[in-house]
Every structure is written in C-alpha cells, then in structure tokens.
Short mmCIF file of C-alpha atoms in Angstrom, two decimals:
data_model
loop_
_atom_site.label_atom_id
_atom_site.label_comp_id
_atom_site.label_asym_id
_atom_site.label_seq_id
_atom_site.Cartn_x
_atom_site.Cartn_y
_atom_site.Cartn_z
CA MET H 1 -1.64 -25.85 -3.07
CA ARG H 2 -0.55 -24.56 0.33
CA ALA H 3 2.91 -24.65 1.79
CA ARG H 4 3.58 -24.05 5.46
CA SER H 5 6.78 -24.03 7.45
CA HIS H 6 7.24 -23.34 11.13
CA ALA H 7 10.16 -22.65 13.42
CA VAL H 8 10.66 -20.67 16.59
CA LEU H 9 12.90 -17.62 17.10
CA ALA H 10 13.21 -14.11 15.73
CA ALA H 11 15.50 -11.18 16.28
CA SER H 12 16.52 -8.40 13.93
CA VAL H 13 15.69 -6.65 10.66
CA VAL H 14 13.77 -5.96 7.53
CA LEU H 15 10.65 -5.72 5.39
CA ALA H 16 9.46 -7.11 2.12
CA LEU H 17 9.95 -6.66 -1.57
CA THR H 18 11.18 -3.08 -1.76
CA ALA H 19 11.02 0.06 0.33
CA GLY H 20 9.51 1.59 -2.73
CA PRO H 21 8.07 -0.14 -5.75
CA LEU H 22 8.78 -3.51 -7.10
CA ALA H 23 12.31 -5.07 -7.33
CA ALA H 24 14.04 -3.15 -10.09
CA PRO H 25 15.78 0.17 -10.67
CA ALA H 26 13.75 3.29 -11.29
CA PHE H 27 12.60 4.13 -14.78
CA ALA H 28 10.38 6.69 -16.48
CA ALA H 29 7.77 6.13 -19.16
CA PRO H 30 7.34 2.35 -19.43
CA PRO H 31 6.96 0.58 -22.77
CA ALA H 32 3.54 -0.57 -23.87
CA PRO H 33 2.84 -3.83 -22.05
CA ALA H 34 3.44 -6.86 -24.20
CA SER H 35 1.16 -9.88 -24.09
CA HIS H 36 2.55 -12.85 -22.21
CA SER H 37 -0.46 -15.08 -22.73
CA ALA H 38 1.68 -17.57 -24.65
CA ASP H 39 3.66 -18.25 -21.46
CA GLN H 40 1.84 -21.20 -19.92
CA ARG H 41 4.38 -21.95 -17.19
CA GLY H 42 3.03 -22.54 -13.74
CA PRO H 43 4.61 -21.02 -10.63
CA ASP H 44 7.93 -22.41 -9.42
CA GLU H 45 6.51 -24.08 -6.34
CA GLU H 46 9.86 -25.34 -5.09
CA ALA H 47 11.42 -21.87 -5.22
CA LEU H 48 8.39 -20.31 -3.55
CA ARG H 49 8.46 -22.85 -0.71
CA ALA H 50 12.18 -22.24 -0.25
CA ALA H 51 11.61 -18.46 -0.09
CA ILE H 52 9.43 -18.75 3.00
CA THR H 53 10.96 -21.79 4.67
CA GLY H 54 12.52 -21.29 8.10
CA LEU H 55 10.27 -18.55 9.43
CA PRO H 56 10.36 -17.02 11.93
CA ASN H 57 13.94 -15.82 11.58
CA GLN H 58 15.76 -12.57 12.19
CA HIS H 59 14.05 -10.95 9.20
CA ALA H 60 10.40 -11.92 9.56
CA THR H 61 8.02 -13.87 11.75
CA ALA H 62 5.45 -14.86 9.12
CA ALA H 63 4.71 -14.65 5.40
CA LEU H 64 1.59 -15.10 3.26
CA VAL H 65 1.99 -15.43 -0.52
CA ARG H 66 -0.31 -15.75 -3.54
CA VAL H 67 1.06 -16.13 -7.08
CA GLY H 68 -1.02 -16.39 -10.23
CA THR H 69 0.16 -17.64 -13.63
CA PRO H 70 -1.54 -19.09 -16.75
CA GLY H 71 -0.28 -22.50 -15.66
CA GLY H 72 -1.82 -22.36 -12.20
CA ASP H 73 -1.86 -20.55 -8.87
CA TRP H 74 0.18 -21.04 -5.71
CA HIS H 75 -0.80 -20.05 -2.18
CA GLY H 76 1.65 -20.40 0.70
CA SER H 77 1.99 -19.44 4.33
CA ALA H 78 4.86 -19.82 6.79
CA GLY H 79 5.94 -18.72 10.23
CA VAL H 80 3.98 -18.17 13.41
CA ARG H 81 0.85 -16.36 14.53
CA ASP H 82 2.70 -14.95 17.51
CA LEU H 83 6.10 -15.58 19.08
CA ALA H 84 4.71 -16.38 22.52
CA SER H 85 2.61 -19.37 21.46
CA GLY H 86 4.47 -20.42 18.33
CA ARG H 87 1.18 -21.38 16.67
CA PRO H 88 1.34 -21.66 12.86
CA ALA H 89 0.67 -18.42 10.99
CA HIS H 90 -2.96 -17.96 10.02
CA PRO H 91 -3.02 -18.44 6.21
CA ASP H 92 -5.96 -16.05 5.74
CA ALA H 93 -4.83 -13.44 8.26
CA ARG H 94 -5.68 -9.77 8.08
CA PHE H 95 -2.77 -7.34 8.09
CA ARG H 96 -1.94 -3.66 7.69
CA ALA H 97 -1.68 -3.02 3.96
CA GLY H 98 0.00 0.38 4.34
CA SER H 99 0.29 2.39 1.15
CA ILE H 100 -1.64 -0.17 -0.89
CA THR H 101 -4.52 1.90 0.49
CA LYS H 102 -3.56 4.45 -2.18
CA VAL H 103 -4.71 2.05 -4.91
CA VAL H 104 -8.19 2.07 -3.38
CA THR H 105 -8.16 5.85 -2.88
CA ALA H 106 -7.11 6.47 -6.49
CA ALA H 107 -9.77 4.07 -7.76
CA THR H 108 -12.40 5.85 -5.64
CA VAL H 109 -11.43 9.24 -7.09
CA LEU H 110 -11.50 7.83 -10.62
CA ARG H 111 -14.93 6.28 -10.04
CA LEU H 112 -16.19 9.70 -8.93
CA ALA H 113 -14.61 11.17 -12.07
CA THR H 114 -16.61 8.74 -14.22
CA GLN H 115 -19.74 10.07 -12.51
CA ASP H 116 -18.68 13.69 -13.23
CA GLU H 117 -18.42 14.44 -9.52
CA ILE H 118 -14.70 15.18 -9.83
CA ASP H 119 -12.80 16.83 -12.68
CA LEU H 120 -9.23 15.50 -12.75
CA ASP H 121 -7.97 18.69 -14.38
CA ALA H 122 -9.68 21.05 -11.94
CA PRO H 123 -7.64 22.77 -9.20
CA VAL H 124 -8.17 21.09 -5.85
CA GLN H 125 -8.16 24.58 -4.30
CA GLY H 126 -11.62 25.05 -5.82
CA TYR H 127 -12.92 21.91 -4.11
CA LEU H 128 -11.29 22.62 -0.74
CA PRO H 129 -11.16 26.41 -0.41
CA ASP H 130 -11.14 26.24 3.38
CA LEU H 131 -7.97 24.14 3.38
CA PHE H 132 -5.75 26.09 1.01
CA THR H 133 -4.45 29.57 1.78
CA PRO H 134 -4.12 32.40 -0.79
CA ASP H 135 -0.36 31.70 -0.83
CA PHE H 136 -1.06 28.71 -3.08
CA GLU H 137 -1.27 30.68 -6.31
CA GLN H 138 -0.20 27.82 -8.59
CA PRO H 139 -3.19 25.56 -9.38
CA VAL H 140 -2.83 22.02 -8.05
CA SER H 141 -5.03 19.70 -10.07
CA VAL H 142 -6.62 16.51 -8.79
CA ARG H 143 -4.40 14.65 -11.26
CA HIS H 144 -1.30 16.24 -9.66
CA LEU H 145 -2.35 14.71 -6.34
CA LEU H 146 -3.04 11.31 -7.92
CA ASN H 147 0.40 11.03 -9.53
CA HIS H 148 2.40 12.77 -6.78
CA THR H 149 3.37 15.83 -8.82
CA SER H 150 1.60 18.40 -6.61
CA GLY H 151 4.67 19.76 -4.84
CA ILE H 152 2.71 20.10 -1.58
CA LYS H 153 4.93 19.71 1.47
CA PRO H 154 4.54 16.75 3.85
CA GLY H 155 2.25 17.00 6.84
CA ASP H 156 3.28 16.57 10.46
CA GLY H 157 3.41 13.22 12.22
CA LEU H 158 3.65 12.02 15.79
CA GLY H 159 7.41 11.53 15.74
CA ASP H 160 10.55 11.22 13.68
CA ASP H 161 11.83 7.77 14.67
CA PHE H 162 10.48 4.45 15.88
CA ALA H 163 10.92 5.15 19.59
CA GLU H 164 9.05 8.45 19.42
CA LEU H 165 6.30 7.12 17.16
CA TYR H 166 5.85 4.01 19.31
CA SER H 167 5.37 6.10 22.43
CA HIS H 168 2.44 7.88 20.70
CA ARG H 169 0.94 4.79 19.05
CA TYR H 170 -2.43 5.10 20.83
CA GLU H 171 -2.85 8.81 20.12
CA THR H 172 -4.99 10.23 17.33
CA LEU H 173 -3.68 12.70 14.77
CA THR H 174 -6.57 13.43 12.43
CA PRO H 175 -6.25 13.69 8.63
CA GLN H 176 -7.55 17.26 8.90
CA GLN H 177 -4.69 18.11 11.27
CA VAL H 178 -2.15 16.47 8.95
CA ALA H 179 -3.44 18.36 5.92
CA ALA H 180 -3.59 21.69 7.77
CA SER H 181 -0.01 21.26 8.97
CA ALA H 182 1.17 20.68 5.40
CA ILE H 183 -0.61 23.74 4.03
CA ALA H 184 0.71 25.84 6.92
CA LYS H 185 4.24 25.18 5.65
CA GLY H 186 3.54 27.35 2.64
CA PRO H 187 3.36 26.98 -1.13
CA GLU H 188 4.63 24.05 -3.12
CA ASP H 189 8.26 22.90 -3.19
CA PHE H 190 8.11 23.00 -7.00
CA VAL H 191 5.73 24.02 -9.77
CA PRO H 192 2.94 21.42 -9.84
CA GLY H 193 3.36 18.91 -12.65
CA THR H 194 7.11 19.41 -13.10
CA ARG H 195 8.47 16.84 -10.61
CA GLN H 196 7.30 13.66 -8.96
CA GLN H 197 7.69 13.37 -5.19
CA TYR H 198 6.02 10.47 -3.43
CA LEU H 199 4.29 11.77 -0.29
CA ASN H 200 1.31 10.62 1.77
CA ILE H 201 -0.05 14.17 1.91
CA ASN H 202 -1.30 13.88 -1.70
CA TYR H 203 -3.62 11.04 -0.74
CA THR H 204 -4.64 12.59 2.57
CA ILE H 205 -5.94 15.55 0.59
CA LEU H 206 -7.63 13.20 -1.89
CA GLY H 207 -9.45 11.63 1.06
CA LEU H 208 -10.70 15.07 2.07
CA LEU H 209 -11.74 15.72 -1.53
CA ILE H 210 -13.77 12.49 -1.61
CA GLU H 211 -15.59 13.53 1.55
CA LYS H 212 -16.22 17.06 0.29
CA VAL H 213 -17.77 16.10 -3.06
CA THR H 214 -19.85 13.19 -1.72
CA GLY H 215 -20.84 14.49 1.70
CA ARG H 216 -20.00 11.05 3.11
CA SER H 217 -17.00 9.56 4.87
CA TYR H 218 -13.94 8.38 2.98
CA ALA H 219 -14.37 4.86 4.38
CA SER H 220 -17.98 4.57 3.28
CA GLU H 221 -17.27 5.83 -0.25
CA ALA H 222 -14.16 3.68 -0.74
CA THR H 223 -16.16 0.68 0.46
CA ARG H 224 -19.11 1.47 -1.81
CA LEU H 225 -17.15 2.28 -4.95
CA VAL H 226 -14.18 -0.11 -4.67
CA LEU H 227 -14.24 -2.72 -1.91
CA ARG H 228 -17.73 -4.04 -2.65
CA PRO H 229 -17.33 -4.17 -6.47
CA ALA H 230 -14.02 -5.97 -5.93
CA GLY H 231 -15.58 -8.49 -3.54
CA MET H 232 -13.20 -7.48 -0.75
CA HIS H 233 -15.30 -8.71 2.15
CA HIS H 234 -12.47 -8.97 4.68
CA THR H 235 -11.00 -5.49 4.12
CA TYR H 236 -11.82 -2.41 6.18
CA PHE H 237 -10.58 0.99 7.32
CA PRO H 238 -9.89 1.06 11.09
CA GLY H 239 -10.06 4.80 11.74
CA ALA H 240 -8.62 5.44 15.20
CA ASP H 241 -9.05 1.83 16.37
CA PRO H 242 -5.52 0.53 17.12
CA ARG H 243 -6.52 -3.12 16.86
CA ILE H 244 -6.67 -5.49 13.90
CA ARG H 245 -10.10 -7.09 13.98
CA GLY H 246 -10.45 -10.77 13.10
CA PRO H 247 -7.71 -13.38 12.60
CA HIS H 248 -4.25 -11.87 12.23
CA ASN H 249 -0.57 -12.61 12.75
CA ARG H 250 1.11 -10.30 15.22
CA GLY H 251 3.69 -7.79 14.01
CA TYR H 252 7.08 -7.11 15.61
CA GLN H 253 9.81 -4.49 15.31
CA ALA H 254 13.45 -5.23 16.06
CA VAL H 255 14.92 -2.73 18.52
CA GLU H 256 18.58 -2.60 19.46
CA ARG H 257 19.45 -2.56 23.15
CA PRO H 258 22.30 -0.43 24.53
CA ASP H 259 24.50 -3.55 24.74
CA GLY H 260 24.07 -4.20 21.01
CA THR H 261 21.66 -7.12 21.35
CA THR H 262 18.21 -7.02 19.78
CA ARG H 263 14.75 -7.40 21.23
CA LEU H 264 11.45 -7.70 19.36
CA VAL H 265 8.71 -5.25 20.31
CA ASP H 266 5.09 -6.17 19.56
CA VAL H 267 3.70 -3.43 17.32
CA THR H 268 0.40 -5.06 16.35
CA GLU H 269 -1.77 -2.44 18.03
CA TRP H 270 -1.27 1.02 16.54
CA ASN H 271 -3.63 3.91 15.83
CA GLN H 272 -3.22 4.66 12.11
CA ALA H 273 -5.61 7.62 11.90
CA ASP H 274 -2.95 9.92 10.46
CA ARG H 275 -2.29 7.46 7.59
CA TRP H 276 -6.00 7.37 6.61
CA ALA H 277 -6.60 7.46 2.83
CA ALA H 278 -2.85 7.19 2.29
CA GLY H 279 -2.23 4.04 4.30
CA ASP H 280 -4.56 2.77 7.04
CA MET H 281 -6.35 -0.09 5.24
CA ILE H 282 -6.46 -3.57 6.78
CA SER H 283 -6.84 -6.41 4.28
CA THR H 284 -5.98 -10.00 3.33
CA THR H 285 -3.91 -11.44 0.49
CA ALA H 286 -7.04 -12.97 -1.07
CA ASP H 287 -8.83 -9.60 -1.02
CA LEU H 288 -5.84 -7.78 -2.51
CA GLU H 289 -5.66 -10.37 -5.27
CA LYS H 290 -9.32 -9.65 -6.04
CA LEU H 291 -8.57 -5.92 -6.11
CA LEU H 292 -5.70 -6.44 -8.55
CA THR H 293 -7.52 -8.71 -10.96
CA ARG H 294 -10.85 -6.89 -11.04
CA LEU H 295 -9.21 -3.48 -11.25
CA PHE H 296 -6.96 -4.48 -14.16
CA ARG H 297 -9.93 -6.05 -15.97
CA GLY H 298 -11.86 -2.78 -15.81
CA LYS H 299 -14.48 -4.14 -13.40
CA ILE H 300 -14.00 -1.30 -10.90
CA VAL H 301 -12.79 1.73 -12.87
CA PRO H 302 -13.95 1.80 -16.49
CA GLN H 303 -12.15 3.27 -19.46
CA PRO H 304 -11.01 5.92 -20.14
CA GLU H 305 -10.43 6.74 -16.48
CA LEU H 306 -8.70 3.39 -15.88
CA GLU H 307 -5.93 4.53 -18.20
CA GLU H 308 -4.88 7.04 -15.52
CA MET H 309 -3.65 4.07 -13.46
CA PHE H 310 -1.38 2.90 -16.26
CA THR H 311 0.00 6.29 -17.30
CA THR H 312 3.01 8.02 -15.76
CA PRO H 313 3.05 11.83 -16.10
CA ALA H 314 4.54 13.02 -19.37
CA GLY H 315 7.50 15.38 -19.28
CA VAL H 316 8.41 14.57 -15.68
CA PRO H 317 11.97 13.24 -15.43
CA GLY H 318 12.21 9.83 -13.77
CA ALA H 319 8.46 9.52 -13.21
CA GLU H 320 7.52 5.95 -12.31
CA ARG H 321 4.21 6.45 -10.51
CA SER H 322 0.74 6.80 -11.97
CA ALA H 323 -2.62 7.24 -10.25
CA GLY H 324 -2.29 4.81 -7.34
CA LEU H 325 0.19 2.42 -8.97
CA GLU H 326 3.92 2.13 -9.65
CA CYS H 327 5.58 0.58 -12.67
CA ARG H 328 8.65 -1.68 -12.79
CA GLU H 329 10.27 -3.94 -15.33
CA VAL H 330 11.32 -7.32 -13.99
CA GLY H 331 12.79 -10.05 -16.17
CA GLY H 332 11.64 -8.35 -19.34
CA GLN H 333 8.04 -8.02 -18.15
CA VAL H 334 6.34 -4.80 -17.08
CA PHE H 335 4.65 -5.01 -13.67
CA TRP H 336 2.20 -2.53 -12.21
CA GLY H 337 1.54 -2.59 -8.51
CA LYS H 338 2.03 -1.06 -5.10
CA PRO H 339 4.01 -1.87 -1.96
CA GLY H 340 2.87 -0.91 1.50
CA SER H 341 4.42 -1.05 4.94
CA ARG H 342 3.59 -0.20 8.52
CA TYR H 343 5.68 -1.25 11.51
CA GLY H 344 5.48 -5.04 11.72
CA TYR H 345 3.82 -5.47 8.32
CA SER H 346 5.02 -5.31 4.70
CA ALA H 347 2.89 -6.07 1.67
CA VAL H 348 2.95 -5.94 -2.12
CA VAL H 349 0.34 -6.31 -4.83
CA ALA H 350 1.67 -6.49 -8.40
CA GLY H 351 0.91 -7.93 -11.81
CA THR H 352 1.42 -7.60 -15.53
CA ARG H 353 -1.35 -5.58 -17.10
CA ASP H 354 -2.73 -8.67 -18.86
CA LEU H 355 -2.60 -10.53 -15.51
CA SER H 356 -0.39 -13.27 -16.95
CA ARG H 357 1.65 -13.05 -13.75
CA THR H 358 0.43 -11.72 -10.40
CA LEU H 359 1.93 -11.55 -6.93
CA VAL H 360 0.41 -10.61 -3.59
CA TYR H 361 2.25 -11.06 -0.32
CA SER H 362 2.26 -9.97 3.28
CA VAL H 363 5.45 -10.39 5.27
CA ASN H 364 5.57 -9.75 9.02
CA SER H 365 8.92 -8.04 8.79
CA THR H 366 10.92 -7.24 11.89
CA ASP H 367 12.10 -3.95 10.36
CA ALA H 368 9.29 -3.13 7.97
CA LYS H 369 10.22 0.53 7.49
CA SER H 370 13.88 -0.14 6.73
CA ALA H 371 15.43 0.75 3.40
CA GLY H 372 18.01 -2.01 3.86
CA PRO H 373 18.15 -5.55 2.42
CA LYS H 374 14.92 -7.52 2.44
CA PRO H 375 15.89 -11.21 2.24
CA VAL H 376 12.46 -12.80 2.72
CA ALA H 377 10.59 -10.51 0.36
CA ASP H 378 13.38 -10.47 -2.20
CA ALA H 379 13.35 -14.27 -2.26
CA ILE H 380 9.56 -14.30 -2.69
CA ALA H 381 9.78 -11.80 -5.56
CA ALA H 382 12.60 -13.68 -7.27
CA ALA H 383 10.64 -16.92 -7.11
CA ALA H 384 7.33 -15.37 -8.14
CA LEU H 385 8.30 -12.94 -10.89
CA GLN H 386 11.00 -14.85 -12.74
#
C-alpha cells in the first residue's frame, strides 16, 4: 500500500528520528531480545499517513517510509521531488544514507574476519604501521574501532559550520588526509576500551584497514561482501562525485537571513569524500530494508561474528553502540539500528532482532544536522514503532 501527499512550501528546520540513535534515552547493556512473533498486528496505516501528510513544510520537503510487521508491510511517500517544480516525491528515490554506511563497513570487516583476513583482537597499528606514530603506545584493536572505544581523536574537516562547509562542498578531502590529521593530534583521549565515543574517524580507519588487507578499494570490497549478498542493486559509494546518480529528491538546508527570515539552500550536490567508509553511501529505502533483514537473518555475516553487531562493549559505562549498530528500547521492545544524516537528508534503519518490527525511512529534512526537535521523523517513529 502506498500513501502520497503533496503540498507546496518549505522554510525552516530539522531532521529525522534522532540526532543519534533511535527515539529513546541512552542505556547500556540491553536485555536479551524477547520474541514478539505472537504480535500479529499490522502497521497503523492511518497514523503513518498522518505522520507524512502535509509535506513539504518548514521541517521537511519529502519523506519515504517502509514499515514491516507480522501483519503486513506499509510503504509510503510524501512531499515533492524539488521545490521548483513541485512534482511528487519519487517513491523509490536514492538519497544520502550518512552514517548508515557504518553498518556496511562493520559488516565488511566482520566478513573479512570470518575469512581470517582480519583479527578483531589484533592492534590496528600492526595492520597500518605507516599511519600510526610511535606515540600510540596503547594497542587499539580492530574491535575498539568497530564499537567506538578506540579513543582516537577526530580528524579534520572542511569547516566548522554550515556556511563554511557549504563553501567547500565541491572540494575533496581524502580519507587518508582525514586519518593522518587525527593521528597527528597525538595519542588517544582515553585508554582504548574504557569509554565509548562515537566518531567517524573509527570507521575511516576501518576503511583503510579493509583496503590494506585486501589490496582492493573499500567500495569494491563493501560491494562484493555486503551490497551484492544483500541484493542492494541501487546502492553505491560516490567517492568524490558530488552528484546523486539516478532518481532522487533534492535536499535543502534552512538558512537564516540577517533580517530573521529563512531561505532554503539546495544542498543536493556535495562531495562526500571525507565521509567515505563512515558516511558517504547513497541508497534507497528498499535496499536498506534488504540490508536490515538479510543482515539480521545471518545471510551476510555468519555466526559467531554476527554477534559482534548485537553486543555492546562490556564494562564501558553507558555503552549503547556495537559493531555498526546502536541499541534502543522503544515501547518495551529492543530495537537495533542506525541513523544517518547529511545536509538535506536524514535516514534511519531499525528493527527488532527477530524482525517482528522494522522501520526504514528517508526524510529530506531542512535542518538535517540539527540536534533540535524532529517533528516529521518523530511522528514517523511513533507511528511505526508503537
């Protein structure tokens, strides 16, 4: 079933489900996932339609949603393809998936671990001796990178705010430059394995690790080991290409003028080379749904390595992230998933471990990097995960 709603206007803020994980307060070691197979309810179609009705508005210009339950699935789209034409949003559009890329990167590393090409307990310094300096005396394991407990400092970017970043949007900052800038800042902020700090640099270094052990590009290995087994035929890694190839809905960022009014800036084209293995993937909601279901069913990463994706680090206060995923409890159910955002685009992929409830969405948010309220995404989550 497909719901569409169209309007015309847009102006101000926001993103999607959460700036971080999934719609609930932080927590540490989650309980063992309970089975919800007895719940045969279908999705609340009326609530889902209501959540995306009226787009574009000041919060978002388009939304694509897929919800799966034992009682049936629901697919919906709303909003416009672009503000200039007002054409209906493309229901199968490609979009920037942001940090959902990390799910694919983690799965690629774990696949290589199953083939004994990577040892999760081995220090990454041994794999990448030319990257790390002798100052890094504490061993940083591959697992520390996967679950964000490495303590490595963040790498440099092309700016500190939207205006500065936007002015450099066609420039290329390579992953190697990002990683080198992080290492140049000196040893870890904390002893590896003792704290969890979510940073892109962990996955940038994992991308370099993948290339080092395979002798092939990150994109080719992630495609071979994850995208193809998942059947993700409309997903790709753009490299330094600022465009989104194929059908897509344009992204916009709300920018305040000196007089206090707001204008929307088209941010669709943007070179994401510095995000790379941490966040440059372009995908579709259907492809991300395939990733979620086939990954959770063990069709991509087999046991015991798959368990790394459902295990938060022991003894780390407040840890809520595993290898590539994040864990949240919503309405008494435990959800594993990942949000992602780039300017103009916000996305989430999430589900219970037994896949009794799944949610994938892409929202063309007008303030996708904001930590403020997220009315469109919050409404989608409330309707989908209740």
